[in-house]
Short mmCIF file of C-alpha atoms and ligand atoms in Angstrom, two decimals:
data_model
loop_
_atom_site.label_atom_id
_atom_site.label_comp_id
_atom_site.label_asym_id
_atom_site.label_seq_id
_atom_site.Cartn_x
_atom_site.Cartn_y
_atom_site.Cartn_z
CA MET A 20 -8.51 -24.62 12.82
CA LYS A 21 -4.78 -25.06 12.39
CA VAL A 22 -4.95 -28.73 13.26
CA SER A 23 -7.41 -29.38 10.49
CA PHE A 24 -5.18 -27.41 8.13
CA PHE A 25 -2.21 -29.60 8.92
CA ASN A 26 -4.28 -32.76 8.73
CA LYS A 27 -5.77 -31.76 5.44
CA ILE A 28 -2.50 -31.77 3.61
CA GLY A 29 -1.08 -34.79 5.43
CA LEU A 30 2.33 -33.47 6.22
CA VAL A 31 5.49 -35.46 6.65
CA LEU A 32 7.46 -33.17 8.87
CA ILE A 33 10.24 -35.57 9.72
CA LEU A 34 11.28 -35.81 6.10
CA LEU A 35 11.83 -32.08 6.05
CA VAL A 36 15.11 -32.51 7.86
CA ALA A 37 16.47 -34.49 4.95
CA PHE A 38 15.40 -32.02 2.26
CA ASN A 39 16.61 -28.61 3.15
CA SER A 40 18.56 -27.09 0.34
CA CYS A 41 16.90 -23.99 -1.02
CA SER A 42 18.61 -24.25 -4.37
CA SER A 43 17.63 -27.86 -4.91
CA TYR A 44 16.24 -28.67 -8.30
CA PRO A 45 13.49 -29.47 -8.82
CA PRO A 46 12.14 -27.51 -5.83
CA THR A 47 10.59 -29.78 -3.23
CA ASP A 48 10.63 -27.89 0.05
CA LEU A 49 7.99 -25.19 0.23
CA THR A 50 9.27 -24.02 3.62
CA LYS A 51 12.51 -22.88 1.97
CA ASN A 52 10.81 -20.19 -0.06
CA SER A 53 11.35 -16.56 0.89
CA ILE A 54 7.87 -15.16 1.04
CA ILE A 55 7.27 -11.53 2.06
CA PRO A 56 5.17 -10.78 4.04
CA LYS A 57 5.93 -13.90 6.04
CA PRO A 58 2.85 -16.14 6.05
CA VAL A 59 1.12 -17.48 9.15
CA ALA A 60 1.83 -21.16 8.37
CA VAL A 61 3.72 -23.05 5.68
CA VAL A 62 3.93 -26.82 5.39
CA ALA A 63 5.88 -28.81 2.82
CA THR A 64 4.78 -32.08 1.26
CA LEU A 65 8.02 -32.58 -0.63
CA GLY A 66 6.77 -32.95 -4.17
CA THR A 67 6.91 -30.75 -7.25
CA PHE A 68 4.17 -29.19 -9.35
CA GLU A 69 4.85 -27.99 -12.88
CA LEU A 70 2.92 -25.19 -14.50
CA THR A 71 2.87 -26.04 -18.18
CA LYS A 72 1.79 -24.18 -21.29
CA ASP A 73 -1.43 -26.18 -21.36
CA ALA A 74 -2.58 -25.05 -17.94
CA ALA A 75 -5.76 -23.07 -17.36
CA VAL A 76 -7.16 -21.08 -14.46
CA TYR A 77 -10.46 -22.50 -13.24
CA VAL A 78 -13.04 -20.60 -11.23
CA PRO A 79 -16.47 -21.70 -10.05
CA GLU A 80 -19.29 -20.96 -12.46
CA GLY A 81 -21.43 -17.88 -12.15
CA SER A 82 -19.12 -15.28 -10.64
CA ASP A 83 -17.92 -12.33 -12.72
CA GLU A 84 -15.76 -11.27 -9.81
CA LEU A 85 -13.86 -14.56 -9.72
CA MET A 86 -13.52 -14.47 -13.52
CA GLN A 87 -11.91 -11.05 -13.18
CA ILE A 88 -9.50 -12.30 -10.52
CA GLY A 89 -8.68 -15.27 -12.73
CA ASN A 90 -7.89 -12.88 -15.56
CA TYR A 91 -5.64 -10.86 -13.28
CA LEU A 92 -3.67 -14.02 -12.50
CA ALA A 93 -3.56 -15.11 -16.13
CA THR A 94 -2.24 -11.70 -17.20
CA LEU A 95 0.49 -11.87 -14.56
CA LEU A 96 1.64 -15.26 -15.78
CA ASN A 97 1.09 -15.33 -19.52
CA GLY A 98 3.75 -12.94 -20.84
CA SER A 99 6.70 -14.56 -19.11
CA THR A 100 5.66 -18.21 -19.07
CA GLY A 101 4.55 -18.31 -22.68
CA SER A 102 1.35 -19.92 -21.48
CA ASN A 103 -1.90 -18.90 -22.90
CA LEU A 104 -3.76 -19.40 -19.66
CA THR A 105 -7.44 -18.94 -20.16
CA VAL A 106 -9.95 -18.59 -17.39
CA GLN A 107 -12.60 -21.30 -17.36
CA PRO A 108 -15.73 -21.36 -15.25
CA THR A 109 -16.32 -24.93 -14.11
CA PRO A 110 -18.52 -26.91 -11.72
CA ASN A 111 -15.83 -29.63 -11.40
CA ILE A 112 -12.35 -29.83 -9.97
CA PRO A 113 -10.10 -29.53 -13.00
CA LEU A 114 -7.62 -32.12 -14.17
CA LYS A 115 -3.85 -32.19 -13.88
CA GLY A 116 -1.59 -29.17 -14.14
CA ASN A 117 -4.06 -26.40 -13.55
CA ILE A 118 -4.83 -23.61 -11.10
CA LEU A 119 -8.15 -23.41 -9.26
CA LEU A 120 -9.48 -20.32 -7.47
CA SER A 121 -12.47 -20.76 -5.21
CA LEU A 122 -14.26 -19.33 -2.19
CA VAL A 123 -15.03 -21.24 0.99
CA SER A 124 -18.11 -20.41 3.01
CA ASP A 125 -17.08 -21.77 6.41
CA ASP A 126 -13.69 -20.32 7.31
CA ASN A 127 -14.18 -17.00 9.09
CA GLU A 128 -10.67 -17.03 10.46
CA LEU A 129 -9.44 -16.19 6.97
CA GLY A 130 -11.44 -12.95 7.16
CA GLU A 131 -11.52 -10.38 4.36
CA GLU A 132 -8.06 -11.10 3.03
CA GLY A 133 -6.82 -14.46 4.27
CA TYR A 134 -6.27 -17.38 1.92
CA GLU A 135 -5.11 -20.94 1.71
CA LEU A 136 -2.76 -21.95 -1.08
CA ILE A 137 -2.48 -25.68 -1.58
CA ILE A 138 0.04 -26.87 -4.09
CA GLY A 139 -0.52 -30.50 -4.91
CA ASN A 140 1.32 -32.63 -7.42
CA ASP A 141 -1.53 -32.07 -9.86
CA LEU A 142 -3.26 -28.86 -8.90
CA VAL A 143 -2.63 -25.42 -7.42
CA HIS A 144 -5.65 -24.37 -5.40
CA ILE A 145 -6.12 -20.95 -3.85
CA SER A 146 -9.16 -20.65 -1.64
CA ALA A 147 -10.37 -17.72 0.40
CA PHE A 148 -13.37 -16.59 2.41
CA GLN A 149 -13.64 -13.36 0.40
CA PRO A 150 -12.42 -12.46 -3.11
CA ALA A 151 -9.68 -10.13 -1.79
CA GLY A 152 -8.08 -13.18 -0.18
CA LEU A 153 -7.64 -14.78 -3.59
CA VAL A 154 -5.77 -11.72 -4.82
CA ARG A 155 -3.49 -11.84 -1.77
CA GLY A 156 -2.92 -15.56 -2.36
CA ILE A 157 -2.02 -14.84 -5.99
CA GLN A 158 0.81 -12.60 -4.72
CA THR A 159 2.19 -15.52 -2.74
CA LEU A 160 1.97 -17.80 -5.76
CA ARG A 161 3.89 -15.20 -7.80
CA GLN A 162 6.69 -15.15 -5.25
CA LEU A 163 6.97 -18.93 -5.30
CA LEU A 164 7.62 -18.99 -9.03
CA PRO A 165 11.07 -18.06 -10.42
CA ALA A 166 11.69 -14.28 -10.55
CA GLY A 167 11.48 -14.40 -14.36
CA VAL A 168 7.72 -14.70 -13.96
CA GLU A 169 7.72 -10.92 -13.45
CA ALA A 170 9.02 -10.29 -16.97
CA ASP A 171 6.58 -9.25 -19.65
CA ASN A 172 8.33 -11.22 -22.36
CA LEU A 173 8.85 -14.94 -22.77
CA GLN A 174 11.42 -16.46 -20.38
CA GLU A 175 13.29 -19.70 -20.88
CA SER A 176 12.41 -21.51 -17.69
CA ARG A 177 10.46 -24.37 -16.26
CA TRP A 178 7.77 -23.17 -13.90
CA LEU A 179 8.14 -25.49 -10.95
CA LEU A 180 6.71 -25.19 -7.48
CA ALA A 181 7.42 -27.17 -4.34
CA THR A 182 4.23 -28.78 -3.10
CA GLY A 183 2.63 -28.06 0.25
CA ALA A 184 0.23 -25.66 1.84
CA ILE A 185 0.17 -22.11 3.08
CA ARG A 186 -2.47 -20.70 5.36
CA ASP A 187 -2.26 -16.96 5.79
CA PHE A 188 -4.12 -13.87 6.97
CA PRO A 189 -3.11 -10.34 7.98
CA GLU A 190 -2.37 -8.87 11.38
CA TYR A 191 -3.85 -5.45 10.51
CA ALA A 192 -6.80 -4.57 8.29
CA TYR A 193 -5.25 -1.34 6.95
CA ARG A 194 -1.86 -1.65 5.29
CA GLY A 195 -1.10 1.42 3.27
CA ALA A 196 1.33 3.53 1.36
CA MET A 197 0.94 7.25 0.73
CA LEU A 198 2.09 9.10 -2.35
CA ASP A 199 2.34 12.90 -2.33
CA VAL A 200 1.37 13.94 -5.86
CA ALA A 201 1.08 17.59 -4.84
CA ARG A 202 4.70 18.64 -4.22
CA HIS A 203 5.63 16.96 -7.49
CA PHE A 204 2.99 15.62 -9.79
CA PHE A 205 3.06 11.99 -10.95
CA GLY A 206 0.87 10.89 -13.85
CA VAL A 207 -1.53 7.98 -14.16
CA GLU A 208 1.09 5.52 -15.46
CA ASP A 209 3.42 6.22 -12.53
CA VAL A 210 0.63 5.78 -10.02
CA LYS A 211 -0.42 2.49 -11.62
CA ARG A 212 3.13 1.23 -11.32
CA TYR A 213 3.13 2.28 -7.65
CA ILE A 214 -0.16 0.42 -7.16
CA ASP A 215 1.37 -2.71 -8.69
CA HIS A 216 4.36 -2.43 -6.37
CA ILE A 217 2.23 -2.26 -3.24
CA ALA A 218 -0.13 -4.99 -4.45
CA MET A 219 2.81 -7.36 -4.81
CA TYR A 220 3.43 -7.19 -1.06
CA LYS A 221 -0.26 -7.40 -0.10
CA MET A 222 -0.77 -3.79 0.92
CA ASN A 223 -4.38 -2.76 0.52
CA VAL A 224 -4.51 1.04 0.68
CA LEU A 225 -3.09 3.78 -1.52
CA HIS A 226 -3.47 7.17 0.16
CA LEU A 227 -3.12 9.96 -2.41
CA HIS A 228 -2.07 13.32 -0.98
CA LEU A 229 -3.91 15.25 -3.70
CA THR A 230 -3.58 18.88 -2.62
CA ASP A 231 -1.00 21.05 -0.95
CA ASP A 232 0.53 24.53 -1.12
CA GLN A 233 2.35 23.69 -4.36
CA GLY A 234 -0.52 22.23 -6.36
CA TRP A 235 -4.11 21.01 -6.59
CA ARG A 236 -4.06 17.71 -8.47
CA VAL A 237 -7.60 16.56 -9.12
CA GLU A 238 -10.28 18.13 -11.28
CA ILE A 239 -13.26 19.54 -9.34
CA LYS A 240 -15.89 20.53 -11.88
CA SER A 241 -17.70 23.03 -9.64
CA TRP A 242 -14.44 24.87 -8.84
CA PRO A 243 -12.53 24.63 -12.15
CA ASN A 244 -9.84 27.17 -11.34
CA LEU A 245 -8.38 24.77 -8.77
CA THR A 246 -6.76 22.93 -11.65
CA ILE A 247 -6.83 25.57 -14.42
CA HIS A 248 -4.59 27.70 -12.22
CA GLY A 249 -3.77 25.73 -9.06
CA ALA A 250 -2.26 22.72 -10.84
CA THR A 251 0.13 24.58 -13.12
CA THR A 252 3.30 24.34 -11.14
CA GLN A 253 5.11 22.30 -8.46
CA VAL A 254 8.17 22.37 -6.20
CA GLY A 255 11.05 23.90 -8.13
CA GLY A 256 8.71 25.53 -10.66
CA GLY A 257 8.00 22.66 -13.05
CA GLN A 258 4.73 22.44 -14.93
CA GLY A 259 2.79 20.36 -12.40
CA GLY A 260 -0.34 18.62 -13.62
CA PHE A 261 -3.55 17.06 -12.37
CA TYR A 262 -5.89 14.10 -12.84
CA THR A 263 -9.05 14.71 -14.79
CA GLN A 264 -12.03 13.04 -13.18
CA GLU A 265 -11.83 10.32 -15.83
CA GLU A 266 -8.19 9.69 -14.93
CA TYR A 267 -8.93 9.60 -11.22
CA LYS A 268 -11.70 7.06 -11.87
CA GLU A 269 -9.26 5.01 -13.92
CA LEU A 270 -6.85 4.94 -10.96
CA VAL A 271 -9.67 3.87 -8.68
CA ARG A 272 -10.62 1.09 -11.10
CA TYR A 273 -7.03 -0.11 -11.47
CA ALA A 274 -6.57 -0.19 -7.70
CA GLN A 275 -9.91 -1.93 -7.22
CA GLU A 276 -8.88 -4.70 -9.60
CA ARG A 277 -6.06 -5.38 -7.14
CA TYR A 278 -8.35 -4.99 -4.10
CA ILE A 279 -6.62 -1.78 -3.09
CA THR A 280 -8.62 1.08 -1.61
CA ILE A 281 -7.79 4.61 -2.70
CA VAL A 282 -7.94 7.13 0.15
CA PRO A 283 -8.13 10.68 -1.25
CA GLU A 284 -6.64 13.42 0.90
CA VAL A 285 -7.58 17.06 0.59
CA ASP A 286 -5.35 18.77 3.13
CA MET A 287 -7.02 21.60 5.10
CA PRO A 288 -7.19 24.20 6.59
CA GLY A 289 -3.39 24.60 6.13
CA HIS A 290 -1.40 23.36 3.13
CA THR A 291 -3.91 25.19 0.93
CA ASN A 292 -1.93 27.81 -0.96
CA ALA A 293 -2.79 26.36 -4.37
CA ALA A 294 -6.52 26.59 -3.58
CA LEU A 295 -6.18 30.12 -2.17
CA ALA A 296 -4.25 31.23 -5.25
CA SER A 297 -7.08 29.87 -7.41
CA TYR A 298 -9.98 31.32 -5.39
CA PRO A 299 -9.20 34.48 -3.40
CA ALA A 300 -12.67 34.24 -1.78
CA LEU A 301 -11.24 31.45 0.39
CA THR A 302 -8.76 33.82 2.08
CA CYS A 303 -9.66 36.22 4.91
CA ASP A 304 -8.46 39.33 3.11
CA GLY A 305 -9.91 38.25 -0.24
CA ARG A 306 -6.54 38.54 -1.97
CA ALA A 307 -5.06 35.69 -3.94
CA PRO A 308 -1.49 34.70 -3.04
CA GLU A 309 1.01 33.78 -5.73
CA LEU A 310 1.44 30.11 -6.61
CA TYR A 311 4.14 28.58 -4.45
CA THR A 312 7.07 26.44 -5.59
CA GLY A 313 9.17 26.25 -2.41
CA THR A 314 9.15 23.64 0.36
CA SER A 315 8.16 25.53 3.51
CA VAL A 316 5.10 24.43 5.45
CA GLY A 317 2.62 26.11 7.78
CA PHE A 318 2.07 29.47 6.05
CA SER A 319 -1.34 29.04 4.41
CA THR A 320 -4.84 28.67 5.79
CA LEU A 321 -8.42 28.66 4.57
CA CYS A 322 -10.43 31.43 6.23
CA THR A 323 -12.28 29.39 8.83
CA SER A 324 -14.89 32.10 9.54
CA LYS A 325 -16.18 32.37 5.97
CA GLU A 326 -19.25 30.39 4.91
CA VAL A 327 -17.99 30.10 1.34
CA VAL A 328 -15.14 27.97 2.67
CA TYR A 329 -17.59 25.34 3.89
CA GLN A 330 -19.52 25.48 0.61
CA PHE A 331 -16.21 24.92 -1.17
CA ILE A 332 -15.37 21.96 1.05
CA ASP A 333 -18.83 20.49 0.59
CA ASP A 334 -18.48 20.62 -3.20
CA VAL A 335 -14.99 19.14 -3.19
CA VAL A 336 -15.96 16.35 -0.81
CA ARG A 337 -19.11 15.59 -2.81
CA GLU A 338 -17.33 15.36 -6.18
CA LEU A 339 -14.44 13.31 -4.86
CA SER A 340 -16.65 11.02 -2.78
CA GLU A 341 -18.79 10.25 -5.80
CA MET A 342 -15.69 8.93 -7.57
CA THR A 343 -14.29 7.08 -4.55
CA PRO A 344 -15.93 3.78 -3.65
CA GLY A 345 -13.67 3.24 -0.61
CA PRO A 346 -14.96 4.13 2.86
CA TYR A 347 -12.43 6.85 3.79
CA PHE A 348 -11.87 10.56 3.16
CA HIS A 349 -8.67 12.14 4.53
CA ILE A 350 -8.97 15.78 5.59
CA GLY A 351 -5.28 16.35 6.36
CA GLY A 352 -5.32 18.83 9.24
CA ASP A 353 -1.53 18.82 9.78
CA GLU A 354 0.78 21.75 10.42
CA SER A 355 -1.90 24.46 10.30
CA HIS A 356 0.52 26.84 11.98
CA SER A 357 -1.17 29.96 10.65
CA THR A 358 -4.65 29.00 11.83
CA LYS A 359 -5.44 30.11 15.42
CA GLU A 360 -6.02 27.10 17.63
CA ALA A 361 -9.67 27.95 18.38
CA ASP A 362 -10.32 28.48 14.67
CA TYR A 363 -8.65 25.18 13.86
CA ILE A 364 -10.86 23.31 16.31
CA TYR A 365 -14.00 25.04 15.07
CA PHE A 366 -12.98 24.16 11.51
CA VAL A 367 -12.29 20.47 12.15
CA ASN A 368 -15.54 20.18 14.08
CA ARG A 369 -17.44 21.67 11.13
CA VAL A 370 -15.73 19.68 8.41
CA GLN A 371 -16.13 16.20 9.90
CA PRO A 372 -19.95 16.12 9.49
CA ILE A 373 -19.54 17.18 5.86
CA ILE A 374 -17.42 14.08 5.26
CA GLU A 375 -19.99 11.94 7.02
CA SER A 376 -22.83 13.46 5.00
CA TYR A 377 -21.25 11.92 1.90
CA GLY A 378 -21.06 8.53 3.57
CA LYS A 379 -17.33 8.60 4.26
CA ARG A 380 -15.27 7.90 7.35
CA VAL A 381 -12.98 10.75 8.44
CA ILE A 382 -9.22 10.29 8.57
CA GLY A 383 -6.92 13.13 9.61
CA TRP A 384 -3.30 13.63 10.71
CA ASP A 385 -2.83 13.41 14.47
CA GLU A 386 -3.46 17.12 15.11
CA ILE A 387 -7.20 16.63 14.46
CA ALA A 388 -7.44 14.80 17.80
CA ASN A 389 -7.38 18.26 19.41
CA ALA A 390 -10.91 18.76 18.08
CA THR A 391 -13.97 16.71 19.06
CA LEU A 392 -13.77 13.63 16.88
CA VAL A 393 -16.89 12.16 15.34
CA ASP A 394 -17.65 8.49 15.96
CA ASN A 395 -15.52 6.27 13.77
CA ALA A 396 -12.94 8.94 12.99
CA VAL A 397 -9.45 7.63 12.33
CA VAL A 398 -6.33 9.50 13.37
CA GLN A 399 -3.04 9.07 11.55
CA TYR A 400 -0.16 9.25 14.00
CA TRP A 401 2.94 10.85 12.50
CA ALA A 402 4.48 13.09 15.13
CA LYS A 403 2.96 13.53 18.56
CA ASP A 404 2.21 10.76 21.06
CA GLU A 405 0.05 13.22 22.93
CA ASN A 406 -2.25 13.69 19.93
CA ALA A 407 -2.54 9.97 19.27
CA LEU A 408 -3.41 9.42 22.94
CA LYS A 409 -6.12 12.07 22.71
CA ALA A 410 -7.50 10.20 19.72
CA VAL A 411 -7.60 6.92 21.61
CA GLU A 412 -9.23 8.59 24.61
CA GLN A 413 -11.98 9.69 22.26
CA GLY A 414 -12.41 6.14 21.02
CA ALA A 415 -10.82 6.72 17.61
CA LYS A 416 -8.69 4.16 15.82
CA VAL A 417 -5.13 5.04 14.91
CA ILE A 418 -3.08 4.48 11.76
CA MET A 419 0.59 4.25 12.67
CA SER A 420 2.93 6.32 10.46
CA PRO A 421 5.67 7.40 12.87
CA ALA A 422 7.88 9.79 10.92
CA SER A 423 11.09 8.49 12.49
CA ARG A 424 10.32 4.94 11.29
CA ALA A 425 7.82 5.02 8.47
CA TYR A 426 8.54 8.17 6.43
CA MET A 427 9.94 6.98 3.15
CA ASP A 428 11.13 10.50 2.32
CA MET A 429 13.72 10.32 5.10
CA LYS A 430 17.25 9.58 3.90
CA TYR A 431 18.66 6.10 4.51
CA ASP A 432 21.86 7.54 5.93
CA SER A 433 23.85 10.76 5.73
CA THR A 434 25.13 9.90 2.25
CA THR A 435 21.69 9.52 0.65
CA VAL A 436 21.21 12.24 -1.96
CA LEU A 437 17.41 12.29 -2.15
CA GLY A 438 15.08 12.87 0.76
CA LEU A 439 14.95 14.87 3.97
CA SER A 440 16.26 14.13 7.44
CA TRP A 441 14.18 16.18 9.87
CA ALA A 442 12.89 12.96 11.48
CA GLY A 443 16.31 11.29 11.37
CA THR A 444 17.75 8.85 8.88
CA ILE A 445 15.99 5.52 8.33
CA GLU A 446 18.11 2.57 7.25
CA VAL A 447 16.31 -0.57 6.13
CA ASP A 448 16.69 -2.28 9.51
CA HIS A 449 15.39 0.76 11.42
CA ALA A 450 12.41 0.90 9.07
CA TYR A 451 11.64 -2.75 9.83
CA ASN A 452 12.47 -3.16 13.51
CA TRP A 453 9.44 -1.72 15.26
CA ASP A 454 6.08 -2.91 16.38
CA PRO A 455 3.08 -0.63 15.88
CA ALA A 456 1.43 -2.08 18.98
CA THR A 457 4.27 -1.18 21.38
CA LEU A 458 5.52 2.09 19.90
CA VAL A 459 3.43 4.50 21.97
CA ASP A 460 2.65 3.75 25.62
CA GLY A 461 -1.11 3.53 25.95
CA ILE A 462 -1.76 2.58 22.32
CA GLY A 463 -2.13 -1.16 21.79
CA ARG A 464 -3.13 -3.42 18.98
CA GLU A 465 -6.83 -2.97 19.75
CA ASN A 466 -6.52 0.78 19.09
CA ILE A 467 -4.71 0.38 15.80
CA LEU A 468 -6.39 0.14 12.43
CA GLY A 469 -3.10 -0.44 10.68
CA VAL A 470 0.14 0.91 9.32
CA GLU A 471 0.94 3.36 6.56
CA ALA A 472 4.22 4.48 5.02
CA PRO A 473 4.07 7.97 3.47
CA LEU A 474 6.25 9.25 0.65
CA TRP A 475 6.40 13.05 0.62
CA THR A 476 7.86 14.30 -2.62
CA GLU A 477 9.56 17.64 -2.02
CA THR A 478 12.85 16.09 -3.25
CA VAL A 479 11.43 13.48 -5.61
CA THR A 480 10.73 14.25 -9.26
CA ASN A 481 10.31 10.97 -11.16
CA MET A 482 9.56 7.27 -10.80
CA ASP A 483 13.22 6.25 -10.51
CA GLU A 484 13.59 8.61 -7.57
CA ILE A 485 10.36 7.38 -6.01
CA GLU A 486 11.62 3.81 -6.20
CA GLN A 487 15.02 4.72 -4.78
CA LEU A 488 13.39 5.92 -1.57
CA VAL A 489 10.56 3.43 -1.46
CA PHE A 490 12.48 0.22 -2.21
CA PRO A 491 13.27 -1.71 -0.26
CA ARG A 492 11.79 -0.04 2.82
CA ILE A 493 8.20 -0.46 1.66
CA VAL A 494 8.60 -4.23 1.58
CA GLY A 495 9.28 -4.12 5.32
CA TYR A 496 6.27 -1.92 6.04
CA ALA A 497 4.12 -4.40 4.15
CA GLU A 498 5.42 -7.16 6.41
CA ILE A 499 4.88 -5.08 9.57
CA GLY A 500 1.25 -4.68 8.56
CA TRP A 501 0.65 -8.29 7.57
CA SER A 502 2.80 -10.59 9.71
CA ARG A 503 2.54 -11.21 13.44
CA PRO A 504 5.21 -9.39 15.45
CA GLU A 505 6.54 -12.58 17.02
CA MET A 506 7.23 -13.95 13.53
CA ARG A 507 9.26 -10.97 12.44
CA LYS A 508 13.03 -11.07 13.01
CA TRP A 509 15.43 -8.81 11.14
CA ASP A 510 18.04 -11.55 10.64
CA ASP A 511 15.49 -13.77 8.97
CA TYR A 512 13.81 -10.92 7.10
CA LYS A 513 17.01 -9.51 5.61
CA VAL A 514 17.71 -12.84 3.91
CA ARG A 515 14.21 -13.04 2.50
CA LEU A 516 14.52 -9.42 1.37
CA ALA A 517 17.80 -10.16 -0.39
CA GLN A 518 15.99 -12.81 -2.37
CA GLN A 519 13.60 -10.20 -3.73
CA ARG A 520 16.52 -8.61 -5.56
CA GLU A 521 16.08 -10.61 -8.74
CA ARG A 522 12.42 -9.66 -8.82
CA PHE A 523 13.27 -5.97 -8.41
CA GLU A 524 15.71 -6.32 -11.27
CA VAL A 525 13.30 -8.07 -13.61
CA LEU A 526 10.69 -5.41 -12.83
CA GLY A 527 13.23 -2.62 -13.40
CA ILE A 528 12.75 -1.30 -9.87
CA ASN A 529 15.45 1.19 -8.93
CA TYR A 530 16.03 -0.04 -5.37
CA TYR A 531 18.57 1.19 -2.83
CA PRO A 532 21.13 -1.62 -2.31
CA SER A 533 21.49 -1.17 1.43
CA PRO A 534 24.77 -2.56 2.81
CA LEU A 535 22.77 -4.13 5.64
CA VAL A 536 21.06 -6.60 3.32
CA PRO A 537 22.95 -9.67 2.01
CA TRP A 538 21.90 -9.06 -1.59
CA HIS A 539 24.42 -11.43 -3.10
CA LYS A 540 24.09 -15.13 -2.92
CA GLU A 541 26.96 -16.92 -1.21
CA ASP A 542 28.29 -18.40 -4.47
CA GLU A 543 28.30 -14.97 -6.15
CA LYS A 544 30.35 -13.53 -3.31
CA VAL A 545 33.10 -16.08 -3.84
CA LYS A 546 33.58 -15.14 -7.49
C1 TNX B 605 5.65 16.88 7.37
S1 TNX B 605 3.82 14.70 7.87
C2 TNX B 605 4.46 17.03 6.65
C3 TNX B 605 4.52 17.18 5.19
C4 TNX B 605 5.92 17.23 4.68
C5 TNX B 605 6.74 16.19 5.41
C6 TNX B 605 8.13 16.06 4.90
C7 TNX B 605 2.82 15.73 7.70
C8 TNX B 605 1.50 15.36 8.14
N1 TNX B 605 3.23 16.90 7.20
O1 TNX B 605 3.82 18.34 4.80
O2 TNX B 605 5.89 16.96 3.33
O3 TNX B 605 6.78 16.53 6.77
O4 TNX B 605 8.78 14.97 5.48
#
C-alpha cells in the first residue's frame, strides 16, 4: 500500500537534501511542516501551490454529506483568506487552483478516519475511505497554511503550500477529551469552542461529565426538578446552570459536523447529591440533602435497594439516549465510597442492561470492573491497575486516562495556581511521554479502545482557566491517540508544539507557556 502511495506522487527524495530550510519562501518542502498529530507518511515534491481568491471546493455530485464537509472547510478558510470559496458538486476533476474532496472505495487501510492529502501544483486533493477522514484531512490542511488562516477577519498573506503527499490514519479509534460541566457549569458557546479545539487536533470524542454532587446539568423532562433545583448552584456557590434538551441537541449537532461523538456521563450511584437534593425518594431515608457547593467526593449514593431508583435511571437513560446518536453511555461508577460493596455490585449489574436496552454501549470508570461486565462494556482506567486488569480479564476494552499522566486538572508544577495535585504535577513532557500500550503490565494495544484526557473543574470557572490547564497538554494527548508510538519523540514533538504558538495566539487560546517548550523562534531569541 505504501509503495503505491510513494509511486503515485513520484517523489524525488534526493532533492530533499538540497531544500531543507523551513522558513524558505515560497514553501517547497512539505516534510518541513510541523503537523500535530504527526502523520504516518509525508513526502515532498518540491513545488508550491497557491490558494487564490478564485478557488472553489469541489465535491463529487450527489452527496449532501460531502457538501456539508465542503462547507465546513470553506467556512474555516473564507474569513481569513478573503476568498469566497463556494462548494461545487462536480463529476469532473476541477481546473487549476482548487480543492477537491472525494471518497475512495478501495482503500480499507485508511479506515474510518484515515485520509490522503495530495498537494499538486494545480490542485489540493483530500481523499478518504469514509467522510470522517476528509474532516481529519482538513485539519492537516489547516495546519499547513500560515497561522493567520485561523483568524476570522481578512489577513494580508499569500496562501502558499509546499506540494507533496500525506497519507495518514490513527493508532486508536477513540481519542477523547472530557469536560466536567457539573462542578462548574460551562454554557453552549464555551463547549462549542472546546469542541473546535479538540477537532483541530483530530480528537473524535467529547465526554461530558453532566452530573455530580454539585449540579445536574441537562434537562430531563420526566424528572424536571433535577434542573429546576439541582442545577441552581456549583462549586463555590455560583448560580450553576444546565443545558435544555434543545441546547444539548445543538451541541450534539455541532460536534457531529466535526465528526466528534458526544459521550454523556451520568455519574452513579455516588456523585449524586444534586439528584438526591432534587428527589428525596432516591435516598434511603427519604430525606433530601442540601445542595452541595464544596469539593469533597464519596459522600452521596443513590439508594440501591429502591425500585424507584431504577425507574429514575431508566427515564434518564431513555431521554438522554434519544438525543445522543453516538454509541456510548457513561455510567460513572467512581468513588462510591458510601455505597456498600455488595450494593455497588448489585447496582452496576442492574444498570448495565438498562443502558443496553436503549441501544448504547456501557462505559464506566475502572471501579465498575468489580461487577460482572456486560459484553462490549468499556472500562475507563484512571486509578487502579487492578481494576483495569479485571476489566481485561472479562474481555472488556479499556480507555486509558491515567490520572498521573492524563488528568488536565493536575497542576503543571508546584507554582501553577489553578488545578489540583493529588495525582502529582504534570508538566507538558510528562503528559506526552507515555505509551498507553505499555503503561499497565497485562494491558496491551489489543485491549485498548483509546485515550482520553479528562478536565475536572473544581478549580476552573471560565474558558480562560479551562484553556490554561488544557493547552498545551491536550495537543500531546491528541498525538498519543493518533500517532504510532515509535514516531513520537519528545525532542521532535516539543519543536512542533512550539510552532503551534502562533495558532494559539491567533485563536486567542490562553495557553500555559511551559519553559520546557522552545516557544520562541531562534531569530526572536537573539533580539
Ligand atoms: C477524581 S477521576 C474523580 C473526580 C474528581 C477528580 C479530581 C474520577 C473518576 N473521580 O470526581 O473531580 O478526581 O481530580
